[in-house]
Tab-separated table of C-alpha atoms in Angstrom:
chain	number	residue	atom	x	y	z
A	670	MET	CA	15.554	71.977	-12.270
A	671	LYS	CA	17.802	74.870	-13.972
A	672	GLN	CA	14.844	77.454	-13.008
A	673	HIS	CA	14.782	76.051	-9.185
A	674	THR	CA	18.671	77.057	-9.002
A	675	PHE	CA	18.095	80.135	-10.910
A	676	LEU	CA	15.475	81.047	-8.334
A	677	GLY	CA	17.361	80.024	-5.636
A	678	ALA	CA	20.511	82.102	-6.523
A	679	VAL	CA	18.015	85.252	-6.862
A	680	LEU	CA	17.075	84.591	-3.457
A	681	GLY	CA	20.173	83.815	-1.810
A	682	ALA	CA	21.617	87.091	-3.785
A	683	MET	CA	18.981	89.150	-1.926
A	684	ILE	CA	19.186	87.352	1.625
A	685	CYS	CA	23.139	86.649	1.726
A	686	SER	CA	24.299	89.988	-0.019
A	687	SER	CA	27.893	88.884	1.520
A	688	THR	CA	27.873	86.120	-1.093
A	689	ALA	CA	29.307	86.723	-4.521
A	690	TRP	CA	27.410	84.660	-7.188
A	691	ALA	CA	29.104	83.956	-10.321
A	692	VAL	CA	27.768	84.779	-13.458
A	693	GLU	CA	24.999	82.345	-14.103
A	694	PRO	CA	24.239	80.413	-16.926
A	695	GLY	CA	21.478	82.221	-19.091
A	696	GLU	CA	22.834	85.892	-18.239
A	697	ALA	CA	25.038	87.920	-20.546
A	698	ALA	CA	28.499	87.370	-20.284
A	699	PRO	CA	30.499	90.554	-18.852
A	700	ALA	CA	31.767	92.473	-21.590
A	701	PHE	CA	35.694	92.867	-21.433
A	702	SER	CA	38.792	94.392	-23.201
A	703	VAL	CA	42.057	92.961	-22.107
A	704	LYS	CA	45.601	92.833	-24.085
A	705	ASN	CA	46.840	89.643	-25.460
A	706	VAL	CA	50.541	88.118	-24.985
A	707	LYS	CA	51.328	90.514	-28.097
A	708	GLY	CA	50.032	93.469	-26.673
A	709	GLU	CA	47.141	93.500	-28.802
A	710	GLU	CA	43.393	94.323	-27.505
A	711	VAL	CA	41.333	91.299	-27.097
A	712	THR	CA	37.535	91.959	-26.593
A	713	LEU	CA	34.646	90.076	-25.759
A	714	ALA	CA	32.511	92.393	-28.388
A	715	ALA	CA	34.910	91.458	-31.450
A	716	GLN	CA	33.725	87.564	-30.834
A	717	LYS	CA	29.986	88.299	-31.424
A	718	GLY	CA	28.532	85.577	-33.604
A	719	LYS	CA	31.029	83.074	-32.403
A	720	VAL	CA	30.908	80.360	-29.215
A	721	VAL	CA	33.662	81.672	-27.178
A	722	VAL	CA	35.581	79.515	-24.313
A	723	LEU	CA	37.126	81.578	-21.224
A	724	GLU	CA	39.801	79.173	-19.409
A	725	TRP	CA	41.697	80.235	-16.464
A	726	ILE	CA	45.342	79.359	-16.501
A	727	ASN	CA	48.356	79.350	-13.718
A	728	TYR	CA	51.198	76.748	-15.076
A	729	ASP	CA	52.327	76.597	-11.934
A	730	CYS	CA	49.568	75.167	-10.227
A	731	PRO	CA	49.010	71.268	-10.088
A	732	PHE	CA	45.738	70.822	-11.562
A	733	VAL	CA	46.811	73.070	-14.643
A	734	LYS	CA	49.767	70.750	-14.916
A	735	LYS	CA	47.786	67.834	-14.899
A	736	HIS	CA	45.512	69.048	-17.810
A	737	TYR	CA	48.715	70.573	-19.724
A	738	GLY	CA	51.473	67.863	-18.875
A	739	SER	CA	48.709	65.326	-20.104
A	740	GLY	CA	47.813	67.313	-23.253
A	741	ASN	CA	44.288	67.255	-22.398
A	742	ILE	CA	43.697	71.008	-22.892
A	743	PRO	CA	45.710	71.578	-25.687
A	744	LYS	CA	43.585	68.768	-27.404
A	745	LEU	CA	40.903	70.405	-26.216
A	746	GLN	CA	41.977	73.534	-27.822
A	747	GLU	CA	43.081	72.083	-30.746
A	748	LYS	CA	39.616	70.259	-31.700
A	749	TYR	CA	37.598	72.997	-30.723
A	750	THR	CA	39.199	75.893	-32.128
A	751	GLY	CA	39.177	73.790	-35.398
A	752	LYS	CA	35.337	74.184	-35.071
A	753	ASP	CA	35.337	77.958	-35.139
A	754	VAL	CA	35.448	78.339	-30.953
A	755	VAL	CA	37.310	81.120	-29.945
A	756	TRP	CA	39.361	79.823	-27.304
A	757	ILE	CA	40.794	82.240	-25.088
A	758	SER	CA	43.483	81.535	-22.047
A	759	VAL	CA	43.302	83.989	-18.922
A	760	ASN	CA	45.896	84.473	-16.583
A	761	SER	CA	44.624	86.579	-13.677
A	762	SER	CA	47.772	85.748	-11.520
A	763	ALA	CA	48.785	89.300	-9.681
A	764	GLU	CA	52.423	90.731	-10.335
A	765	GLY	CA	54.550	88.625	-7.841
A	766	ALA	CA	51.751	86.015	-6.994
A	767	GLN	CA	52.383	82.520	-8.198
A	768	GLY	CA	51.651	81.860	-12.185
A	769	TYR	CA	51.997	85.628	-12.796
A	770	LEU	CA	54.230	85.924	-16.116
A	771	ALA	CA	54.932	89.464	-17.953
A	772	ALA	CA	53.573	89.261	-21.638
A	773	ALA	CA	56.799	87.853	-23.753
A	774	ASP	CA	57.204	85.186	-20.719
A	775	LEU	CA	53.590	83.792	-20.860
A	776	ALA	CA	53.534	83.730	-24.771
A	777	GLU	CA	57.225	81.890	-24.344
A	778	ARG	CA	55.578	79.489	-21.553
A	779	SER	CA	52.413	79.046	-23.061
A	780	LYS	CA	54.265	77.740	-26.493
A	781	LYS	CA	56.335	75.430	-24.205
A	782	GLU	CA	52.950	73.886	-22.299
A	783	GLY	CA	51.584	73.367	-25.773
A	784	ASN	CA	48.950	75.964	-25.153
A	785	LYS	CA	46.973	76.219	-28.616
A	786	ALA	CA	44.195	78.877	-27.401
A	787	SER	CA	43.059	81.340	-30.277
A	788	GLN	CA	44.186	83.932	-27.345
A	789	ILE	CA	46.360	84.079	-24.395
A	790	VAL	CA	45.477	87.198	-22.044
A	791	LEU	CA	46.937	89.135	-19.336
A	792	ASP	CA	44.672	89.840	-16.452
A	793	THR	CA	46.886	90.943	-13.825
A	794	ASP	CA	44.471	92.970	-12.436
A	795	GLY	CA	41.953	90.340	-12.154
A	796	THR	CA	39.350	92.702	-13.633
A	797	VAL	CA	38.277	90.135	-15.971
A	798	GLY	CA	38.496	86.981	-13.562
A	799	LYS	CA	36.602	89.067	-10.727
A	800	ALA	CA	33.787	89.886	-13.376
A	801	TYR	CA	33.322	86.269	-14.089
A	802	ASP	CA	33.877	85.393	-10.404
A	803	ALA	CA	36.545	82.887	-11.780
A	804	LYS	CA	37.520	81.242	-8.779
A	805	THR	CA	39.725	78.361	-9.459
A	806	THR	CA	42.805	77.359	-12.227
A	807	PRO	CA	41.530	75.702	-14.244
A	808	HIS	CA	38.044	77.494	-14.236
A	809	LEU	CA	36.006	77.498	-17.593
A	810	PHE	CA	33.448	79.104	-19.120
A	811	VAL	CA	31.427	78.628	-22.449
A	812	ILE	CA	29.935	81.766	-23.991
A	813	ASP	CA	27.484	81.107	-27.046
A	814	LYS	CA	26.760	82.957	-30.144
A	815	GLU	CA	24.460	85.405	-29.024
A	816	GLY	CA	26.872	86.279	-25.833
A	817	LYS	CA	25.027	84.171	-23.030
A	818	VAL	CA	27.003	82.125	-20.580
A	819	ALA	CA	26.146	78.825	-21.467
A	820	TYR	CA	28.892	76.931	-19.466
A	821	ASN	CA	30.248	77.919	-15.926
A	822	GLY	CA	32.798	75.384	-13.972
A	823	ALA	CA	35.396	72.770	-14.051
A	824	ILE	CA	36.835	71.154	-16.949
A	825	ASP	CA	36.005	67.689	-15.905
A	826	SER	CA	34.203	65.606	-13.169
A	827	LYS	CA	37.348	64.473	-11.179
A	828	ASN	CA	38.677	66.337	-8.373
A	829	THR	CA	42.210	65.072	-8.704
A	830	THR	CA	45.915	65.861	-9.757
A	831	ASP	CA	46.190	62.561	-11.225
A	832	VAL	CA	46.618	62.423	-15.014
A	833	ALA	CA	45.093	58.697	-14.891
A	834	ASP	CA	41.633	60.368	-13.961
A	835	ILE	CA	41.116	62.381	-17.253
A	836	GLU	CA	40.095	59.452	-19.403
A	837	SER	CA	37.431	58.159	-17.130
A	838	ALA	CA	36.173	61.315	-15.942
A	839	ASP	CA	33.193	63.226	-17.674
A	840	SER	CA	34.585	66.282	-19.616
A	841	TYR	CA	32.329	69.062	-18.600
A	842	ILE	CA	33.615	71.281	-21.176
A	843	SER	CA	33.191	68.686	-24.078
A	844	LEU	CA	29.781	68.284	-23.104
A	845	ALA	CA	29.004	71.802	-23.013
A	846	LEU	CA	30.476	73.112	-26.361
A	847	ASP	CA	29.096	70.269	-27.844
A	848	ALA	CA	26.041	71.121	-27.181
A	849	VAL	CA	26.303	74.676	-27.786
A	850	LEU	CA	27.852	73.732	-31.157
A	851	GLU	CA	24.383	71.762	-31.851
A	852	GLY	CA	22.479	74.639	-30.855
A	853	LYS	CA	21.113	72.418	-27.766
A	854	SER	CA	20.825	73.802	-24.152
A	855	VAL	CA	23.837	72.531	-21.631
A	856	ASP	CA	22.603	69.755	-19.742
A	857	LYS	CA	25.085	70.382	-16.712
A	858	ALA	CA	25.763	74.242	-17.188
A	859	LYS	CA	27.203	74.826	-13.776
A	860	THR	CA	29.378	72.747	-11.747
A	861	PRO	CA	31.822	73.458	-9.163
A	862	PRO	CA	35.255	74.175	-10.571
A	863	TYR	CA	38.186	72.804	-9.045
A	864	GLY	CA	41.817	73.270	-8.544
A	865	CYS	CA	44.118	75.968	-7.298
A	866	GLY	CA	42.503	79.333	-6.229
A	867	VAL	CA	43.296	82.414	-8.599
A	868	LYS	CA	46.059	84.195	-7.442
A	869	TYR	CA	44.276	87.452	-7.439
A	870	SER	CA	46.064	90.701	-5.976
A	871	LYS	CA	46.070	90.356	-2.242
B	1479	MET	CA	60.260	51.229	-4.693
B	1480	LYS	CA	59.683	53.808	-1.621
B	1481	LEU	CA	62.060	53.623	1.365
B	1482	SER	CA	59.176	52.238	3.537
B	1483	ALA	CA	58.163	49.499	1.529
B	1484	ILE	CA	61.716	48.386	1.336
B	1485	PHE	CA	62.267	48.811	4.845
B	1486	ALA	CA	59.239	46.850	5.396
B	1487	ALA	CA	60.104	43.871	3.273
B	1488	GLY	CA	63.676	43.711	4.870
B	1489	LEU	CA	62.694	43.961	8.405
B	1490	PRO	CA	62.659	40.881	10.620
B	1491	PHE	CA	59.598	41.754	12.913
B	1492	ALA	CA	56.349	41.886	11.457
B	1493	MET	CA	55.229	44.958	13.115
B	1494	THR	CA	57.237	47.928	13.139
B	1495	ALA	CA	57.387	51.662	14.021
B	1496	PHE	CA	57.868	53.213	10.207
B	1497	ALA	CA	59.041	56.891	9.298
B	1498	ALA	CA	56.835	59.106	7.819
B	1499	GLU	CA	56.999	60.097	4.417
B	1500	LYS	CA	57.286	63.236	3.026
B	1501	SER	CA	55.770	64.474	-0.371
B	1502	GLY	CA	54.925	68.173	-1.014
B	1503	HIS	CA	54.146	70.030	2.082
B	1504	ALA	CA	53.144	66.697	4.332
B	1505	ALA	CA	54.602	63.693	5.642
B	1506	ALA	CA	52.338	60.612	5.726
B	1507	GLU	CA	52.497	57.667	7.977
B	1508	LEU	CA	50.433	54.419	8.824
B	1509	ILE	CA	49.916	53.534	12.054
B	1510	THR	CA	48.276	50.095	13.627
B	1511	GLY	CA	46.739	49.559	16.829
B	1512	VAL	CA	47.507	46.040	17.074
B	1513	THR	CA	51.235	44.075	17.090
B	1514	SER	CA	49.775	41.369	14.893
B	1515	TYR	CA	46.078	40.316	13.070
B	1516	GLN	CA	43.616	37.853	14.351
B	1517	ALA	CA	41.438	36.072	11.495
B	1518	GLY	CA	38.060	37.784	10.909
B	1519	LYS	CA	38.991	40.613	13.314
B	1520	THR	CA	39.279	44.053	12.410
B	1521	VAL	CA	42.983	45.908	12.507
B	1522	PRO	CA	42.355	49.385	13.467
B	1523	VAL	CA	44.833	51.678	11.335
B	1524	GLY	CA	45.681	55.163	11.028
B	1525	ILE	CA	47.009	57.716	8.296
B	1526	LYS	CA	48.755	60.331	10.294
B	1527	LEU	CA	49.122	63.496	8.139
B	1528	LYS	CA	51.694	66.045	9.309
B	1529	ILE	CA	51.536	69.191	7.088
B	1530	ASP	CA	54.178	71.809	6.947
B	1531	VAL	CA	53.720	74.969	9.063
B	1532	GLY	CA	51.721	77.755	6.695
B	1533	TRP	CA	49.905	75.077	4.443
B	1534	HIS	CA	46.930	73.099	5.248
B	1535	SER	CA	45.485	70.256	3.650
B	1536	TYR	CA	41.457	69.504	3.001
B	1537	TRP	CA	38.561	67.560	4.611
B	1538	VAL	CA	35.973	65.333	2.465
B	1539	ASN	CA	34.347	68.543	2.008
B	1540	PRO	CA	37.485	70.619	0.858
B	1541	GLY	CA	35.041	73.654	0.175
B	1542	VAL	CA	35.555	75.763	-2.900
B	1543	GLY	CA	38.701	74.597	-4.733
B	1544	GLY	CA	41.160	72.149	-2.792
B	1545	MET	CA	41.028	68.377	-2.779
B	1546	PRO	CA	39.926	65.746	-0.682
B	1547	LEU	CA	42.574	62.986	0.591
B	1548	SER	CA	42.451	59.609	-1.469
B	1549	ALA	CA	43.456	56.737	-0.071
B	1550	LYS	CA	43.702	53.403	-2.612
B	1551	TRP	CA	44.081	50.311	-0.373
B	1552	THR	CA	46.078	47.019	-1.957
B	1553	LEU	CA	45.452	44.107	0.560
B	1554	PRO	CA	45.862	40.478	0.592
B	1555	GLU	CA	42.992	38.283	-0.941
B	1556	GLY	CA	39.748	38.463	1.040
B	1557	TRP	CA	40.933	41.430	3.234
B	1558	THR	CA	38.623	44.570	3.005
B	1559	ALA	CA	38.897	48.403	3.913
B	1560	GLY	CA	36.051	50.108	5.811
B	1561	GLU	CA	35.377	53.531	5.005
B	1562	LEU	CA	37.792	56.368	5.400
B	1563	GLN	CA	36.967	58.525	8.396
B	1564	ALA	CA	38.164	62.118	8.724
B	1565	PRO	CA	38.702	63.988	11.726
B	1566	VAL	CA	36.541	67.403	12.323
B	1567	PRO	CA	38.080	69.772	10.408
B	1568	LYS	CA	38.545	73.954	10.811
B	1569	ARG	CA	37.460	76.194	8.721
B	1570	PHE	CA	39.946	78.575	7.047
B	1571	MET	CA	40.541	80.979	3.678
B	1572	THR	CA	43.138	80.018	1.013
B	1573	GLY	CA	43.012	83.693	-0.698
B	1574	ASP	CA	39.486	84.290	-1.605
B	1575	LEU	CA	38.513	80.860	-1.227
B	1576	PRO	CA	36.478	79.388	1.825
B	1577	GLY	CA	37.423	75.364	2.804
B	1578	PHE	CA	37.742	73.055	5.273
B	1579	GLY	CA	40.848	70.922	6.493
B	1580	TYR	CA	43.564	70.826	8.403
B	1581	GLU	CA	46.793	72.742	9.936
B	1582	GLY	CA	49.454	71.209	11.579
B	1583	GLU	CA	48.452	67.133	11.982
B	1584	ALA	CA	45.620	65.256	10.883
B	1585	ILE	CA	44.664	61.274	11.637
B	1586	TYR	CA	42.118	59.730	9.328
B	1587	ARG	CA	41.019	56.480	10.431
B	1588	VAL	CA	40.013	53.307	8.715
B	1589	ASP	CA	39.316	49.792	9.636
B	1590	LEU	CA	40.834	46.702	7.822
B	1591	THR	CA	39.552	43.108	8.152
B	1592	PRO	CA	41.054	40.139	7.238
B	1593	PRO	CA	38.951	37.304	6.178
B	1594	ALA	CA	37.780	34.554	8.531
B	1595	GLY	CA	40.742	31.865	8.096
B	1596	ALA	CA	43.493	34.252	7.223
B	1597	THR	CA	46.767	33.130	8.015
B	1598	GLY	CA	50.604	34.177	7.595
B	1599	ASP	CA	52.168	37.387	6.957
B	1600	ALA	CA	49.894	40.370	5.488
B	1601	GLU	CA	51.205	43.507	3.472
B	1602	LEU	CA	48.680	46.098	3.529
B	1603	LYS	CA	49.598	48.785	1.480
B	1604	VAL	CA	47.750	52.178	0.494
B	1605	ALA	CA	48.738	54.794	-2.297
B	1606	LEU	CA	47.668	58.500	-0.480
B	1607	SER	CA	47.453	61.388	-2.351
B	1608	TRP	CA	46.445	64.758	-1.040
B	1609	LEU	CA	46.961	68.559	-1.401
B	1610	THR	CA	48.523	71.292	0.530
B	1611	CYS	CA	47.897	74.911	-0.253
B	1612	SER	CA	49.277	78.277	1.473
B	1613	GLY	CA	47.810	81.591	0.276
B	1614	ASP	CA	50.499	81.273	-2.319
B	1615	ALA	CA	50.705	78.035	-3.936
B	1616	CYS	CA	49.175	74.358	-4.025
B	1617	VAL	CA	51.421	71.679	-4.254
B	1618	PRO	CA	50.384	67.724	-4.197
B	1619	GLY	CA	51.512	64.911	-2.088
B	1620	ASP	CA	51.616	61.388	-3.128
B	1621	VAL	CA	53.304	58.534	-1.460
B	1622	GLU	CA	52.828	54.738	-1.219
B	1623	LEU	CA	52.765	53.230	2.269
B	1624	SER	CA	52.955	49.651	3.777
B	1625	VAL	CA	52.697	48.119	7.060
B	1626	LYS	CA	53.303	44.276	7.538
B	1627	LEU	CA	51.179	42.360	9.901
B	1628	ASP	CA	51.933	38.773	10.964
B	1629	ALA	CA	48.723	36.469	12.504
B	1630	GLY	CA	49.017	36.526	16.170
B	1631	ASP	CA	47.278	37.234	19.320
B	1632	GLY	CA	46.123	40.765	18.275
B	1633	ALA	CA	47.940	42.292	21.165
B	1634	ALA	CA	47.792	46.158	21.363
B	1635	ALA	CA	50.616	48.414	19.604
B	1636	LYS	CA	51.574	51.318	21.475
B	1637	ASP	CA	49.674	53.232	18.754
B	1638	ALA	CA	46.677	52.057	20.299
B	1639	ALA	CA	46.629	54.649	22.529
B	1640	VAL	CA	47.237	57.186	19.552
B	1641	LEU	CA	44.477	55.744	17.471
B	1642	ALA	CA	42.224	55.751	20.699
B	1643	GLU	CA	42.853	59.763	20.736
B	1644	ALA	CA	42.640	60.267	17.336
B	1645	ASP	CA	38.824	58.491	17.605
B	1646	LYS	CA	38.146	61.105	19.871
B	1647	LYS	CA	37.976	63.491	16.528
B	1648	ILE	CA	36.393	61.277	14.342
B	1649	PRO	CA	32.794	62.278	13.989
B	1650	LYS	CA	29.998	59.058	14.552
B	1651	ALA	CA	26.619	58.645	12.946
B	1652	VAL	CA	23.961	59.195	15.764
B	1653	LYS	CA	21.581	56.352	14.779
B	1654	GLU	CA	19.256	57.800	17.285
B	1655	SER	CA	18.879	60.922	15.607
B	1656	THR	CA	16.291	61.791	13.209
B	1657	ALA	CA	16.616	64.457	10.275
B	1658	THR	CA	14.659	66.100	7.831
B	1659	VAL	CA	15.815	69.137	5.012
B	1660	ALA	CA	13.761	72.021	3.525
B	1661	GLU	CA	14.841	74.646	1.340
B	1662	LYS	CA	13.154	77.959	1.794
B	1663	ASP	CA	14.380	81.675	1.001
B	1664	GLY	CA	18.056	80.121	-0.259
B	1665	GLN	CA	18.406	78.597	2.786
B	1666	VAL	CA	19.031	74.941	3.310
B	1667	VAL	CA	17.686	74.251	6.915
B	1668	MET	CA	18.062	70.817	8.430
B	1669	THR	CA	15.950	69.945	11.731
B	1670	PHE	CA	16.971	67.372	13.522
B	1671	THR	CA	16.751	65.758	17.091
B	1672	LEU	CA	19.993	64.536	19.037
B	1673	PRO	CA	19.719	61.806	22.023
B	1674	GLY	CA	19.700	64.023	25.418
B	1675	ASP	CA	19.106	67.520	25.987
B	1676	LEU	CA	22.345	69.187	24.841
B	1677	ASP	CA	22.448	72.814	24.522
B	1678	ILE	CA	24.082	74.436	21.639
B	1679	ASP	CA	26.492	76.607	23.525
B	1680	GLY	CA	30.231	76.568	21.914
B	1681	ILE	CA	29.012	73.954	19.130
B	1682	LEU	CA	30.089	73.828	15.828
B	1683	ALA	CA	28.875	72.860	12.642
B	1684	PHE	CA	30.532	71.490	9.252
B	1685	PRO	CA	28.805	70.501	5.596
B	1686	ALA	CA	30.398	67.106	5.173
B	1687	THR	CA	28.721	66.591	2.108
B	1688	PRO	CA	29.965	69.376	-0.769
B	1689	GLU	CA	27.777	71.557	-2.901
B	1690	VAL	CA	24.856	71.312	-0.106
B	1691	VAL	CA	25.367	74.761	1.469
B	1692	ASP	CA	27.626	77.662	1.138
B	1693	ALA	CA	30.956	76.707	2.406
B	1694	GLY	CA	32.099	80.216	3.195
B	1695	ALA	CA	28.959	80.988	5.256
B	1696	PRO	CA	28.448	79.874	8.907
B	1697	ILE	CA	25.784	77.166	9.586
B	1698	VAL	CA	23.496	78.826	11.982
B	1699	LEU	CA	22.186	76.331	14.831
B	1700	LYS	CA	19.214	77.050	16.841
B	1701	LYS	CA	16.839	75.020	19.026
B	1702	SER	CA	13.294	74.877	17.898
B	1703	GLU	CA	10.322	72.813	18.880
B	1704	GLU	CA	11.137	69.717	16.917
B	1705	GLY	CA	14.671	69.889	17.955
B	1706	TRP	CA	17.215	71.973	16.682
B	1707	THR	CA	17.780	73.571	13.299
B	1708	ALA	CA	21.017	73.934	11.277
B	1709	SER	CA	20.591	76.723	8.690
B	1710	ALA	CA	22.866	77.885	5.849
B	1711	PRO	CA	22.849	79.450	2.577
B	1712	LYS	CA	21.942	76.871	-0.153
B	1713	ASN	CA	25.549	76.055	-2.182
B	1714	GLU	CA	25.258	78.185	-5.707
B	1715	TYR	CA	26.681	74.876	-7.500
B	1716	ALA	CA	23.993	72.775	-6.204
B	1717	ASP	CA	22.031	70.342	-8.955
B	1718	GLY	CA	18.629	70.830	-7.775
B	1719	PRO	CA	17.160	69.948	-4.347
B	1720	ALA	CA	19.302	68.266	-1.663
B	1721	LYS	CA	19.697	64.860	-2.144
B	1722	ALA	CA	21.954	63.831	0.812
B	1723	TYR	CA	23.429	66.046	3.824
B	1724	ASP	CA	25.843	64.815	6.223
B	1725	LEU	CA	26.263	67.636	9.054
B	1726	VAL	CA	28.972	67.206	11.462
B	1727	LEU	CA	28.745	68.765	15.201
B	1728	SER	CA	31.320	69.187	17.535
B	1729	GLY	CA	32.795	70.942	20.604
B	1730	GLY	CA	30.775	72.595	23.082
B	1731	LYS	CA	29.276	69.606	25.436
B	1732	LEU	CA	29.166	66.978	22.931
B	1733	ALA	CA	31.530	64.176	24.709
B	1734	GLN	CA	32.129	63.071	20.921
B	1735	PRO	CA	31.794	64.773	17.341
B	1736	VAL	CA	28.653	63.139	15.579
B	1737	ILE	CA	27.327	63.066	12.104
B	1738	VAL	CA	23.862	63.775	11.785
B	1739	GLN	CA	22.854	62.307	8.391
B	1740	TRP	CA	19.844	62.890	6.122
B	1741	ILE	CA	19.182	61.426	2.759
B	1742	GLY	CA	16.069	62.383	0.476
B	1743	LYS	CA	13.760	60.114	-0.485
């Protein structure tokens, strides 16, 4: 099944070059270097040997509100950073676009939203977002200890803005993280992310 | 308590035209094709969504990002709601993301059926939620609407004409069609036949089943020896080979939009 998808992806990329294919599970995660809200440099290279989560945020997007307002994402952040996972919230909103906040404001807003990520970083020019082909907020990636993409997709299985749906949804991110932490392969390694489009510069 | 619900409860007539209820960047309204219902006979209902200029809402296959409209009915005992039928969408981009949906106005159709032996007032309630997006933001809409119908002769309401017009944009499954789906070189190719010998000119194709083909690529229609083929790149999120594929065809010389359905074995 996975092989088939991979083959399809390769052939698809060969035939339809206009289609941007996201980083595929099993591939090396693109390296990056960005600044966090305190102005410190955060690189993927420095996380080597640890499981990393990249989570795209825009606090003004109703789907992000669903998962912060309910406390779902903060709970996940708390749970998995407690298991030595490095959770990085990435804001790729361009300056002037919805969700953009300067470093100090992003730090303050993140605190107010209950964000418990290890790092909150600014990707205002969209470099990291485009390297990963992050499409929506939220959109989540799990990178394993070897630096390979283990999961690329939605936070869970229910594409709605309704908080009541969180409990009955399959939490794809939890399933992926649990598998990776146990050294197992992720069953659903790629799912369609749902939410608002990332507000890249136009 | 929503305004329309209060009105519905307080009005002396069983059937009344209700104002649209606004939420987010769209307003929704329930319309019925009859002024009263008859036991066991289908009541045609429309959900009219009026979307603000500069905003769009989403089809059953929203494309990348976005969210389809959801309708949850609360009906009197024994009543049943048929499938929510969405009109033919258009393609658009939301920033970098290709999507399917509506600008301006869209009327969804649903048939509600009272049980045999139903009597008295019937309150038909629906909780709707949808998403509207512009290039800059996405805003959800949530409303509860209701309409009250009395048992009666099932005479046509003035909105019957509106629903008849709306029906022309609702794709209907073609029972006589045959379809097969094959995947080759990263393309998903549906081969199908339609009754009659239509030409392809001006016909547009839309994938109603999400995650089968790439939402951003046009579906290419061609005449083939076996009928027609509809080809498009495989969706990058497809979980293995396609299991089902509904293809909507509209425009050109088609009298009515159609759905060609395929279910894998």
